[in-house]
GROMACS .gro file of C-alpha atoms in nm:
model
   67
    1MET     CA    1  10.090   6.361  10.703
    2ILE     CA    2  10.336   6.671  10.689
    3GLN     CA    3  10.289   6.970  10.951
    4TRP     CA    4  10.397   7.313  10.844
    5GLU     CA    5  10.543   7.588  11.074
    6TYR     CA    6  10.491   7.974  11.052
    7LYS     CA    7  10.665   8.271  11.093
    8THR     CA    8  10.576   8.645  11.071
    9VAL     CA    9  10.743   8.928  10.955
   10LYS     CA   10  10.615   9.249  11.024
   11LEU     CA   11  10.879   9.509  10.833
   12ALA     CA   12  10.866   9.907  10.842
   13ALA     CA   13  10.762  10.154  10.597
   14GLY     CA   14  10.961  10.475  10.660
   15GLY     CA   15  10.824  10.872  10.476
   16PHE     CA   16  10.760  11.158  10.579
   17LEU     CA   17  10.377  11.013  10.541
   18GLY     CA   18  10.424  10.587  10.529
   19GLY     CA   19  10.424  10.406  10.323
   20LYS     CA   20  10.758  10.382  10.140
   21VAL     CA   21  10.913  10.049  10.184
   22ASP     CA   22  11.334   9.954  10.178
   23ASP     CA   23  11.307   9.742   9.901
   24ASP     CA   24  11.660   9.654   9.884
   25ARG     CA   25  11.502   9.559  10.314
   26LEU     CA   26  11.267   9.365  10.154
   27GLN     CA   27  11.472   9.133   9.936
   28GLU     CA   28  11.767   9.048  10.167
   29THR     CA   29  11.454   8.938  10.479
   30LEU     CA   30  11.317   8.673  10.128
   31ASN     CA   31  11.613   8.598  10.032
   32ALA     CA   32  11.786   8.506  10.403
   33LEU     CA   33  11.408   8.302  10.535
   34GLY     CA   34  11.400   8.166  10.185
   35PHE     CA   35  11.739   7.995  10.281
   36GLU     CA   36  11.624   7.917  10.545
   37GLY     CA   37  11.326   7.673  10.367
   38TRP     CA   38  11.144   7.881  10.437
   39GLU     CA   39  10.890   8.005  10.184
   40LEU     CA   40  10.681   8.295  10.110
   41VAL     CA   41  10.284   8.249  10.167
   42SER     CA   42  10.082   8.608  10.208
   43SER     CA   43  10.149   8.926  10.212
   44PHE     CA   44   9.965   9.216  10.290
   45ASP     CA   45  10.052   9.561  10.385
   46THR     CA   46   9.863   9.831  10.750
   47THR     CA   47   9.717  10.090  10.664
   48MET     CA   48   9.740  10.405  10.839
   49SER     CA   49   9.498  10.688  10.682
   50GLN     CA   50   9.464  10.785  10.359
   51GLY     CA   51   9.645  10.431  10.168
   52SER     CA   52   9.990  10.522  10.364
   53SER     CA   53  10.143  10.163  10.433
   54ARG     CA   54  10.245  10.147  10.821
   55GLU     CA   55  10.409   9.806  10.760
   56ILE     CA   56  10.382   9.478  10.607
   57ILE     CA   57  10.311   9.242  10.672
   58LEU     CA   58  10.517   8.831  10.517
   59ILE     CA   59  10.370   8.521  10.659
   60PHE     CA   60  10.595   8.237  10.575
   61LYS     CA   61  10.550   7.864  10.602
   62ARG     CA   62  10.717   7.567  10.613
   63SER     CA   63  10.784   7.159  10.713
   64ALA     CA   64  10.873   7.133  11.084
   65LEU     CA   65  11.079   6.849  11.085
   66LEU     CA   66  10.986   6.526  11.273
   67GLU     CA   67  11.154   6.383  11.520
   0.00000   0.00000   0.00000
């Protein structure tokens, strides 16, 4: 039976009113975790006000190594 482990990463959205995602940081995070075997399974933002994003939540999974 396959077992999974999960990781949650929060990336702050910048800008004066929020909602601005650092594309380079996002790509670096995705590539680094992908290299470690993590697969992105979901992502969403948290709303601050009037549609501005406070942070981006990334959820990853990978198979757990059974010993």
